[in-house]
């Protein structure tokens, strides 16, 4: 019988012999002091006056992922080839969100402030504006917007689409809800339907069928408050899964049909694309914390220990675990050794993960309304790192599944030495996607 000492691992962890198990917090503080982080051409010396970053000057933007377990701020710009170049990252532990929304203003503000300060420090840019995410529950609606253009000969420009979008804000929405995001499905110009790209065309009656995502007014207002109190403003908010998709999915996949399932700590965010159009985005109030809680209940471990056990040995498929592999552990203040097999651990995780993927898949099927999802499902978020998730996803949905890492869409040569390894992780999909939206979305 092979024994693995969880306690021994904790000891190595706290003594620094096990660098990969250092907490996000510790890692952030350490890496931000690495001399290598100050060496790119964009990093100004310590004493230099910070450049104030307001409204995307010099094509720089900041993605701010306000998550339930961590807040991440990523600063970046587009290079001459329009590739995203990350200039700095700041992170902080987050303890002020419940069910994807702010439940403690002070804790959330503090976390945002710390993440922004850390990102600011590595780049010497003062952050006044961010692109942030909304992880609350959404409503999905299809609505038509109409404007009449006074000069029908003038080319249709981005401003006309912005005007159309503004018109939509005046529509009635369910009580307590407001638009978080809306995307034109197609345009209609003077009764000519199914126009995908209206820019440059002429016309008087300009219409669009929008897919509208609404969210809770109070949740959005609290998010704005926290960012404001942290010293910044929010330029745009995107639903979490839309941001994550932006980081890991390409336009061709959106055309063929693809869904992203972002499994975070407290929530699972979903988005579905088909024929190049976003069809559905929502949040399920179930995430990796529930898996950790199940492990905690079964083993008697503390939350922190259960989380470490999950991250170190967790798999979602017991049949791929060796029944002979037994993990030895001690509960807090416990004297006796306890044991759990890797198979039993996987059984606990599998049951909750099946519930989670099953719920997400139900939403996806409804959103597709009989249409196919040729490119299958991409998993992002922290719990997507669990072993064999792709296989379990395929068993449940019958679709191709894979893990999404944001590195695919990032420039790796210049900043590679600084950030590539760190960013090659599905937990950064949301923040990188937000950054990408900030840099590339005009309307
Ligand atoms: N290597 C890993 N293996 C398994 N689970 C992991 C791993 N790394 C992180 N997690 C889990 O991922 C979750 C955190 O993921 P993530 O950072 O995406 O959440 P978040 O964005 O802070 O929260 P949310 O999206 O729910 O608001 C936690 O449940 C954590 O236990
Ligand atoms: Mg998240």
Short mmCIF file of C-alpha atoms and ligand atoms in Angstrom, two decimals:
data_model
loop_
_atom_site.label_atom_id
_atom_site.label_comp_id
_atom_site.label_asym_id
_atom_site.label_seq_id
_atom_site.Cartn_x
_atom_site.Cartn_y
_atom_site.Cartn_z
CA UNK A 1 0.00 0.00 0.00
CA UNK A 2 1.51 3.35 -1.08
CA UNK A 3 1.00 6.07 1.52
CA UNK A 4 1.07 9.77 0.80
CA UNK A 5 1.44 12.03 3.83
CA UNK A 6 -0.82 15.06 3.52
CA UNK A 7 0.54 16.40 6.80
CA UNK A 8 4.09 16.00 5.59
CA UNK A 9 3.06 17.87 2.51
CA UNK A 10 1.62 20.71 4.61
CA UNK A 11 4.89 20.92 6.50
CA UNK A 12 6.89 21.10 3.28
CA UNK A 13 4.40 23.62 2.00
CA UNK A 14 4.75 25.95 4.97
CA UNK A 15 8.53 25.55 5.10
CA UNK A 16 8.74 26.69 1.48
CA UNK A 17 10.06 23.35 0.12
CA UNK A 18 7.00 22.95 -2.02
CA UNK A 19 6.81 26.12 -4.08
CA UNK A 20 3.90 25.03 -6.25
CA UNK A 21 1.62 24.95 -3.19
CA UNK A 22 2.31 28.44 -2.08
CA UNK A 23 -0.84 30.48 -1.81
CA UNK A 24 -1.77 32.98 -4.45
CA UNK A 25 -1.11 35.66 -1.87
CA UNK A 26 2.39 34.55 -0.99
CA UNK A 27 3.27 34.02 -4.63
CA UNK A 28 2.06 37.48 -5.57
CA UNK A 29 4.08 39.17 -2.87
CA UNK A 30 7.18 37.24 -3.81
CA UNK A 31 6.99 37.63 -7.55
CA UNK A 32 6.26 41.34 -7.31
CA UNK A 33 9.63 41.72 -5.64
CA UNK A 34 11.54 39.78 -8.24
CA UNK A 35 14.09 42.06 -9.86
CA UNK A 36 13.26 40.50 -13.25
CA UNK A 37 9.78 42.00 -13.13
CA UNK A 38 11.09 45.50 -13.46
CA UNK A 39 13.21 44.92 -16.53
CA UNK A 40 11.00 45.49 -19.60
CA UNK A 41 11.18 48.71 -21.51
CA UNK A 42 7.73 49.71 -20.23
CA UNK A 43 8.54 49.46 -16.53
CA UNK A 44 9.66 52.82 -15.23
CA UNK A 45 12.12 53.11 -12.37
CA UNK A 46 10.68 53.10 -8.81
CA UNK A 47 10.99 56.83 -8.29
CA UNK A 48 9.44 57.92 -11.60
CA UNK A 49 6.07 59.67 -11.53
CA UNK A 50 3.34 57.19 -12.48
CA UNK A 51 1.66 57.62 -15.83
CA UNK A 52 -2.05 58.14 -15.27
CA UNK A 53 -4.03 55.53 -17.14
CA UNK A 54 -7.36 56.97 -18.14
CA UNK A 55 -9.66 55.98 -20.97
CA UNK A 56 -7.24 53.75 -22.80
CA UNK A 57 -4.39 56.16 -23.64
CA UNK A 58 -1.70 54.65 -25.88
CA UNK A 59 -3.93 51.62 -26.37
CA UNK A 60 -3.46 50.39 -22.82
CA UNK A 61 -6.31 48.72 -20.91
CA UNK A 62 -6.88 46.92 -17.59
CA UNK A 63 -8.92 43.75 -17.13
CA UNK A 64 -10.24 43.33 -13.58
CA UNK A 65 -11.60 39.90 -12.65
CA UNK A 66 -13.50 40.24 -9.39
CA UNK A 67 -13.80 36.58 -8.43
CA UNK A 68 -15.04 34.81 -5.32
CA UNK A 69 -11.60 33.49 -4.42
CA UNK A 70 -9.31 36.10 -5.96
CA UNK A 71 -9.25 39.48 -7.65
CA UNK A 72 -6.90 39.79 -10.63
CA UNK A 73 -5.92 42.98 -12.44
CA UNK A 74 -4.08 42.61 -15.76
CA UNK A 75 -2.62 45.58 -17.61
CA UNK A 76 -1.78 45.23 -21.29
CA UNK A 77 -1.62 46.78 -24.71
CA UNK A 78 -1.73 45.74 -28.33
CA UNK A 79 1.60 45.57 -30.12
CA UNK A 80 2.08 46.63 -33.74
CA UNK A 81 0.81 43.22 -34.90
CA UNK A 82 -2.30 43.68 -32.71
CA UNK A 83 -1.20 40.93 -30.39
CA UNK A 84 -1.88 41.38 -26.69
CA UNK A 85 1.16 42.20 -24.64
CA UNK A 86 0.68 41.86 -20.88
CA UNK A 87 2.60 44.54 -19.00
CA UNK A 88 1.67 43.73 -15.42
CA UNK A 89 -0.50 41.60 -13.15
CA UNK A 90 -1.76 42.20 -9.62
CA UNK A 91 -3.64 39.72 -7.46
CA UNK A 92 -5.33 39.63 -4.09
CA UNK A 93 -7.34 37.09 -2.14
CA UNK A 94 -11.05 37.81 -2.33
CA UNK A 95 -13.41 37.13 0.58
CA UNK A 96 -16.17 39.67 0.00
CA UNK A 97 -18.32 37.88 -2.60
CA UNK A 98 -21.17 35.43 -2.10
CA UNK A 99 -22.85 33.61 -4.99
CA UNK A 100 -20.79 35.62 -7.48
CA UNK A 101 -21.89 39.04 -6.18
CA UNK A 102 -20.44 41.50 -3.69
CA UNK A 103 -21.69 40.76 -0.17
CA UNK A 104 -19.04 42.70 1.76
CA UNK A 105 -18.13 46.12 0.34
CA UNK A 106 -15.09 46.68 2.57
CA UNK A 107 -13.46 43.30 1.90
CA UNK A 108 -14.10 43.52 -1.85
CA UNK A 109 -12.86 47.10 -2.07
CA UNK A 110 -9.70 46.15 -0.18
CA UNK A 111 -9.03 43.20 -2.49
CA UNK A 112 -9.58 45.33 -5.61
CA UNK A 113 -7.34 48.05 -4.23
CA UNK A 114 -4.58 45.56 -3.52
CA UNK A 115 -4.80 43.92 -6.94
CA UNK A 116 -4.80 47.29 -8.71
CA UNK A 117 -1.90 48.56 -6.59
CA UNK A 118 0.16 45.46 -7.36
CA UNK A 119 -0.53 45.74 -11.11
CA UNK A 120 0.19 49.43 -10.97
CA UNK A 121 3.47 48.84 -9.19
CA UNK A 122 4.81 46.40 -11.78
CA UNK A 123 4.03 48.81 -14.64
CA UNK A 124 4.26 52.25 -13.00
CA UNK A 125 0.87 53.07 -14.50
CA UNK A 126 -1.84 54.58 -12.32
CA UNK A 127 -5.10 52.82 -13.03
CA UNK A 128 -8.22 54.98 -13.32
CA UNK A 129 -10.36 52.76 -15.48
CA UNK A 130 -10.94 49.02 -15.77
CA UNK A 131 -12.97 46.48 -17.71
CA UNK A 132 -14.70 44.34 -15.07
CA UNK A 133 -16.83 41.20 -14.91
CA UNK A 134 -20.28 40.36 -13.59
CA UNK A 135 -20.72 36.87 -12.15
CA UNK A 136 -24.30 37.19 -10.89
CA UNK A 137 -27.34 35.43 -12.30
CA UNK A 138 -28.41 36.65 -15.75
CA UNK A 139 -31.60 36.85 -17.75
CA UNK A 140 -31.39 36.23 -21.51
CA UNK A 141 -33.73 38.16 -23.80
CA UNK A 142 -34.04 38.72 -27.55
CA UNK A 143 -35.08 42.26 -28.43
CA UNK A 144 -35.14 44.50 -31.51
CA UNK A 145 -33.65 47.99 -31.57
CA UNK A 146 -34.57 50.59 -34.19
CA UNK A 147 -33.17 54.02 -35.13
CA UNK A 148 -33.92 56.38 -37.98
CA UNK A 149 -30.82 57.91 -39.53
CA UNK A 150 -31.24 61.50 -40.66
CA UNK A 151 -28.52 61.26 -43.29
CA UNK A 152 -29.32 58.01 -45.04
CA UNK A 153 -26.41 58.36 -47.53
CA UNK A 154 -23.68 58.72 -44.90
CA UNK A 155 -21.83 55.45 -44.16
CA UNK A 156 -23.12 53.53 -41.19
CA UNK A 157 -20.42 53.83 -38.52
CA UNK A 158 -19.69 52.41 -35.07
CA UNK A 159 -21.52 55.42 -33.59
CA UNK A 160 -24.76 54.23 -35.22
CA UNK A 161 -24.42 50.85 -33.53
CA UNK A 162 -23.72 52.60 -30.21
CA UNK A 163 -26.89 54.67 -30.76
CA UNK A 164 -28.86 51.48 -31.41
CA UNK A 165 -27.48 49.97 -28.22
CA UNK A 166 -28.36 53.11 -26.24
CA UNK A 167 -31.93 52.88 -27.54
CA UNK A 168 -32.16 49.44 -25.96
CA UNK A 169 -31.49 50.87 -22.51
CA UNK A 170 -34.89 52.55 -22.64
CA UNK A 171 -36.72 49.22 -22.99
CA UNK A 172 -38.60 47.83 -19.98
CA UNK A 173 -36.72 45.05 -18.15
CA UNK A 174 -37.81 42.82 -15.27
CA UNK A 175 -37.94 44.66 -11.93
CA UNK A 176 -34.53 45.04 -10.32
CA UNK A 177 -32.64 44.20 -13.52
CA UNK A 178 -30.62 46.18 -16.04
CA UNK A 179 -28.59 45.43 -19.16
CA UNK A 180 -25.15 43.98 -18.47
CA UNK A 181 -24.32 43.17 -22.05
CA UNK A 182 -26.02 43.09 -25.41
CA UNK A 183 -24.84 41.75 -28.71
CA UNK A 184 -26.35 42.36 -32.15
CA UNK A 185 -27.34 39.05 -33.76
CA UNK A 186 -27.77 40.62 -37.18
CA UNK A 187 -28.80 43.97 -38.65
CA UNK A 188 -31.68 45.06 -40.85
CA UNK A 189 -31.22 48.12 -43.08
CA UNK A 190 -34.34 49.52 -44.75
CA UNK A 191 -36.02 46.10 -44.42
CA UNK A 192 -33.00 44.24 -45.90
CA UNK A 193 -32.49 41.45 -43.32
CA UNK A 194 -29.58 39.27 -42.15
CA UNK A 195 -26.77 41.81 -42.48
CA UNK A 196 -23.78 40.75 -40.38
CA UNK A 197 -21.54 43.79 -40.91
CA UNK A 198 -23.40 47.06 -41.57
CA UNK A 199 -20.33 49.35 -41.30
CA UNK A 200 -19.93 51.44 -44.47
CA UNK A 201 -23.42 50.73 -45.78
CA UNK A 202 -26.07 53.42 -46.30
CA UNK A 203 -29.64 53.40 -45.07
CA UNK A 204 -32.33 55.22 -43.13
CA UNK A 205 -34.16 52.63 -41.05
CA UNK A 206 -31.41 50.89 -39.09
CA UNK A 207 -32.47 47.93 -36.93
CA UNK A 208 -30.86 45.09 -35.05
CA UNK A 209 -32.02 41.99 -33.25
CA UNK A 210 -30.07 41.95 -30.02
CA UNK A 211 -29.37 39.19 -27.56
CA UNK A 212 -29.64 41.05 -24.27
CA UNK A 213 -28.18 39.87 -20.97
CA UNK A 214 -29.59 41.54 -17.88
CA UNK A 215 -28.25 41.32 -14.34
CA UNK A 216 -29.24 42.48 -10.88
CA UNK A 217 -29.16 46.28 -10.49
CA UNK A 218 -27.96 46.05 -6.89
CA UNK A 219 -25.15 43.59 -7.69
CA UNK A 220 -23.93 45.82 -10.53
CA UNK A 221 -24.19 48.93 -8.37
CA UNK A 222 -22.19 47.30 -5.56
CA UNK A 223 -19.49 46.27 -8.03
CA UNK A 224 -19.27 49.87 -9.29
CA UNK A 225 -19.08 51.12 -5.68
CA UNK A 226 -16.21 48.80 -4.77
CA UNK A 227 -14.16 49.70 -7.84
CA UNK A 228 -14.84 53.41 -7.27
CA UNK A 229 -13.85 53.18 -3.61
CA UNK A 230 -10.70 51.37 -4.71
CA UNK A 231 -9.83 54.49 -6.72
CA UNK A 232 -10.83 53.49 -10.23
CA UNK A 233 -13.86 53.55 -12.50
CA UNK A 234 -15.44 50.85 -14.65
CA UNK A 235 -15.49 51.49 -18.37
CA UNK A 236 -17.44 48.38 -19.33
CA UNK A 237 -18.75 45.28 -17.60
CA UNK A 238 -18.94 41.89 -19.30
CA UNK A 239 -20.54 38.70 -17.99
CA UNK A 240 -17.75 36.43 -16.72
CA UNK A 241 -18.13 33.62 -19.24
CA UNK A 242 -18.12 36.05 -22.18
CA UNK A 243 -14.81 37.40 -20.92
CA UNK A 244 -13.36 33.91 -20.41
CA UNK A 245 -14.48 32.89 -23.91
CA UNK A 246 -12.73 35.90 -25.38
CA UNK A 247 -9.45 34.57 -24.00
CA UNK A 248 -9.72 30.95 -25.10
CA UNK A 249 -12.00 30.76 -28.14
CA UNK A 250 -11.40 31.99 -31.70
CA UNK A 251 -13.95 33.47 -34.12
CA UNK A 252 -14.00 30.31 -36.26
CA UNK A 253 -15.02 28.24 -33.24
CA UNK A 254 -17.80 30.73 -32.45
CA UNK A 255 -18.98 30.30 -36.02
CA UNK A 256 -19.02 26.48 -35.80
CA UNK A 257 -20.57 26.43 -32.34
CA UNK A 258 -18.83 26.28 -29.00
CA UNK A 259 -19.67 26.65 -25.31
CA UNK A 260 -17.42 27.79 -22.47
CA UNK A 261 -17.97 26.54 -18.92
CA UNK A 262 -15.93 28.55 -16.40
CA UNK A 263 -15.86 26.65 -13.10
CA UNK A 264 -14.90 29.17 -10.42
CA UNK A 265 -14.88 28.97 -6.65
CA UNK A 266 -18.50 29.94 -6.00
CA UNK A 267 -20.12 30.03 -9.41
CA UNK A 268 -20.01 28.38 -12.80
CA UNK A 269 -20.39 30.74 -15.75
CA UNK A 270 -21.61 29.57 -19.14
CA UNK A 271 -21.69 31.06 -22.61
CA UNK A 272 -22.85 29.52 -25.88
CA UNK A 273 -21.91 30.64 -29.43
CA UNK A 274 -23.34 29.44 -32.70
CA UNK A 275 -23.01 30.90 -36.22
CA UNK A 276 -20.68 33.57 -34.83
CA UNK A 277 -23.38 34.84 -32.45
CA UNK A 278 -23.55 34.71 -28.66
CA UNK A 279 -26.77 32.82 -27.90
CA UNK A 280 -26.77 32.54 -24.13
CA UNK A 281 -24.78 33.56 -21.07
CA UNK A 282 -25.58 32.77 -17.47
CA UNK A 283 -24.28 31.81 -14.07
CA UNK A 284 -25.02 28.69 -12.04
CA UNK A 285 -24.66 29.22 -8.31
CA UNK A 286 -22.45 26.20 -7.81
CA UNK A 287 -18.66 26.03 -8.05
CA UNK A 288 -15.49 24.46 -6.74
CA UNK A 289 -16.18 25.56 -3.15
CA UNK A 290 -18.97 22.98 -3.05
CA UNK A 291 -16.50 20.24 -4.04
CA UNK A 292 -14.10 21.42 -1.32
CA UNK A 293 -16.98 21.47 1.20
CA UNK A 294 -17.90 17.87 0.28
CA UNK A 295 -14.27 16.76 0.80
CA UNK A 296 -14.17 18.63 4.11
CA UNK A 297 -17.34 16.94 5.31
CA UNK A 298 -16.17 13.48 4.28
CA UNK A 299 -12.64 13.74 5.68
CA UNK A 300 -13.03 16.09 8.66
CA UNK A 301 -10.24 18.28 7.28
CA UNK A 302 -10.30 22.07 7.53
CA UNK A 303 -11.36 24.04 4.48
CA UNK A 304 -7.76 24.94 3.61
CA UNK A 305 -6.61 21.32 3.96
CA UNK A 306 -9.54 20.01 1.92
CA UNK A 307 -8.75 22.52 -0.82
CA UNK A 308 -5.11 21.43 -0.89
CA UNK A 309 -6.15 17.78 -1.00
CA UNK A 310 -8.46 18.53 -3.94
CA UNK A 311 -5.81 20.49 -5.84
CA UNK A 312 -3.06 17.94 -5.22
CA UNK A 313 -4.79 14.59 -5.67
CA UNK A 314 -8.23 15.44 -7.02
CA UNK A 315 -9.61 13.67 -10.07
CA UNK A 316 -13.15 13.57 -11.40
CA UNK A 317 -12.99 9.96 -12.56
CA UNK A 318 -12.34 7.21 -9.98
CA UNK A 319 -11.69 4.60 -12.68
CA UNK A 320 -8.47 6.42 -13.58
CA UNK A 321 -7.20 6.40 -9.99
CA UNK A 322 -5.02 3.59 -8.62
CA UNK A 323 -7.02 1.79 -5.86
CA UNK A 324 -3.71 1.05 -4.12
CA UNK A 325 -2.92 4.73 -3.67
CA UNK A 326 -3.95 5.83 -0.20
CA UNK A 327 -3.53 9.36 1.14
CA UNK A 328 -2.65 9.68 4.80
CA UNK A 329 -3.77 12.78 6.69
CA UNK A 330 -4.44 14.20 10.15
CA UNK A 331 -7.29 16.55 10.95
CA UNK A 332 -6.52 19.78 12.84
CA UNK A 333 -5.65 18.98 16.47
CA UNK A 334 -6.08 15.30 15.65
CA UNK A 335 -3.58 12.75 16.88
CA UNK A 336 -4.56 9.71 14.85
CA UNK A 337 -3.65 9.21 11.22
CA UNK A 338 -6.59 9.01 8.87
CA UNK A 339 -6.67 7.65 5.33
CA UNK A 340 -8.58 8.20 2.12
CA UNK A 341 -8.01 6.37 -1.12
CA UNK A 342 -7.58 8.34 -4.32
CA UNK A 343 -10.56 6.40 -5.65
CA UNK A 344 -12.80 7.59 -2.79
CA UNK A 345 -11.57 11.15 -3.21
CA UNK A 346 -12.40 10.99 -6.91
CA UNK A 347 -15.86 9.57 -6.12
CA UNK A 348 -16.64 12.58 -3.89
CA UNK A 349 -15.45 15.02 -6.55
CA UNK A 350 -17.14 13.17 -9.40
CA UNK A 351 -20.57 13.32 -7.82
CA UNK A 352 -20.52 17.11 -7.39
CA UNK A 353 -18.86 17.68 -10.75
CA UNK A 354 -21.51 15.57 -12.50
CA UNK A 355 -24.20 17.74 -10.92
CA UNK A 356 -22.40 20.88 -12.03
CA UNK A 357 -21.64 19.86 -15.62
CA UNK A 358 -25.12 18.33 -15.93
CA UNK A 359 -26.74 21.64 -14.94
CA UNK A 360 -24.49 23.60 -17.30
CA UNK A 361 -25.19 21.18 -20.15
CA UNK A 362 -28.97 21.50 -19.64
CA UNK A 363 -28.62 25.26 -20.13
CA UNK A 364 -26.45 24.74 -23.20
CA UNK A 365 -28.94 22.34 -24.81
CA UNK A 366 -31.81 24.76 -24.25
CA UNK A 367 -29.80 27.65 -25.65
CA UNK A 368 -28.90 25.69 -28.78
CA UNK A 369 -32.52 24.88 -29.54
CA UNK A 370 -31.61 21.91 -31.74
CA UNK A 371 -28.51 23.47 -33.31
CA UNK A 372 -25.19 21.62 -33.19
CA UNK A 373 -22.12 22.52 -31.16
CA UNK A 374 -19.41 21.41 -33.57
CA UNK A 375 -16.46 22.61 -31.49
CA UNK A 376 -17.85 21.26 -28.23
CA UNK A 377 -17.08 22.64 -24.79
CA UNK A 378 -14.08 24.50 -23.37
CA UNK A 379 -13.51 24.47 -19.62
CA UNK A 380 -11.91 27.40 -17.82
CA UNK A 381 -11.77 28.54 -14.16
CA UNK A 382 -9.81 27.05 -11.27
CA UNK A 383 -11.64 23.73 -10.93
CA UNK A 384 -11.14 22.97 -14.62
CA UNK A 385 -7.63 21.93 -13.55
CA UNK A 386 -9.06 18.80 -11.90
CA UNK A 387 -7.68 15.65 -13.47
CA UNK A 388 -9.78 13.96 -16.17
CA UNK A 389 -12.35 16.74 -16.38
CA UNK A 390 -12.26 16.62 -20.16
CA UNK A 391 -13.13 12.89 -20.12
CA UNK A 392 -15.99 13.37 -17.64
CA UNK A 393 -17.30 16.29 -19.72
CA UNK A 394 -17.31 14.08 -22.82
CA UNK A 395 -19.07 11.24 -20.96
CA UNK A 396 -21.84 13.55 -19.73
CA UNK A 397 -22.39 15.64 -22.85
CA UNK A 398 -21.22 13.42 -25.70
CA UNK A 399 -19.43 16.51 -27.03
CA UNK A 400 -15.74 17.20 -27.59
CA UNK A 401 -14.33 18.88 -24.49
CA UNK A 402 -11.01 20.56 -23.83
CA UNK A 403 -9.28 22.84 -21.34
CA UNK A 404 -8.91 26.48 -22.30
CA UNK A 405 -5.77 28.40 -21.49
CA UNK A 406 -5.49 32.10 -22.32
CA UNK A 407 -1.90 31.86 -23.47
CA UNK A 408 -3.10 30.85 -26.96
CA UNK A 409 -4.17 34.39 -27.73
CA UNK A 410 -1.31 36.24 -26.10
CA UNK A 411 1.97 37.47 -27.37
CA UNK A 412 4.52 35.16 -25.82
CA UNK A 413 7.90 36.17 -27.17
CA UNK A 414 8.40 39.54 -25.51
CA UNK A 415 6.74 39.02 -22.15
CA UNK A 416 7.11 35.26 -22.13
CA UNK A 417 9.85 35.18 -19.57
CA UNK A 418 7.80 37.27 -17.18
CA UNK A 419 4.23 36.11 -17.51
CA UNK A 420 3.80 33.17 -19.88
CA UNK A 421 4.07 30.39 -17.32
CA UNK A 422 1.83 32.17 -14.87
CA UNK A 423 -0.85 33.02 -17.43
CA UNK A 424 -0.91 29.55 -18.91
CA UNK A 425 -3.62 28.67 -16.43
CA UNK A 426 -7.40 28.56 -16.83
CA UNK A 427 -7.89 30.74 -13.70
CA UNK A 428 -6.65 33.72 -15.73
CA UNK A 429 -9.08 33.26 -18.64
CA UNK A 430 -11.53 35.87 -17.29
CA UNK A 431 -8.95 38.58 -16.59
CA UNK A 432 -7.16 38.09 -19.92
CA UNK A 433 -10.50 38.08 -21.75
CA UNK A 434 -11.50 41.33 -20.06
CA UNK A 435 -8.18 42.86 -21.04
CA UNK A 436 -8.68 41.68 -24.62
CA UNK A 437 -12.19 43.20 -24.72
CA UNK A 438 -10.77 46.48 -23.41
CA UNK A 439 -8.16 46.53 -26.13
CA UNK A 440 -10.13 45.33 -29.10
CA UNK A 441 -13.87 46.02 -28.73
CA UNK A 442 -14.89 49.31 -30.25
CA UNK A 443 -18.65 49.03 -29.78
N1 LIG B 1 -5.06 22.97 -9.56
C1 LIG B 1 -6.32 22.98 -9.17
N2 LIG B 1 -7.02 21.83 -9.14
C2 LIG B 1 -8.29 21.82 -8.74
N3 LIG B 1 -8.99 22.90 -8.34
C3 LIG B 1 -8.32 24.08 -8.34
C4 LIG B 1 -6.97 24.18 -8.77
N4 LIG B 1 -6.60 25.49 -8.67
C5 LIG B 1 -7.67 26.15 -8.20
N5 LIG B 1 -8.71 25.32 -8.00
C6 LIG B 1 -10.04 25.64 -7.51
O1 LIG B 1 -10.55 26.66 -8.34
C7 LIG B 1 -11.44 27.50 -7.61
C8 LIG B 1 -11.04 28.93 -7.83
O2 LIG B 1 -11.14 29.16 -9.20
P1 LIG B 1 -11.20 30.61 -9.82
O3 LIG B 1 -9.97 31.33 -9.45
O4 LIG B 1 -11.50 30.46 -11.26
O5 LIG B 1 -12.45 31.22 -9.03
P2 LIG B 1 -12.91 32.72 -8.91
O6 LIG B 1 -12.84 33.36 -10.24
O7 LIG B 1 -12.15 33.39 -7.82
O8 LIG B 1 -14.38 32.54 -8.39
P3 LIG B 1 -15.80 32.75 -9.13
O9 LIG B 1 -15.56 32.68 -10.61
O10 LIG B 1 -16.64 31.62 -8.62
O11 LIG B 1 -16.29 34.08 -8.67
C9 LIG B 1 -11.36 27.05 -6.15
O12 LIG B 1 -12.48 26.20 -5.91
C10 LIG B 1 -10.08 26.24 -6.12
O13 LIG B 1 -10.14 25.21 -5.17
MG1 LIG B 2 -14.14 33.46 -11.84
#
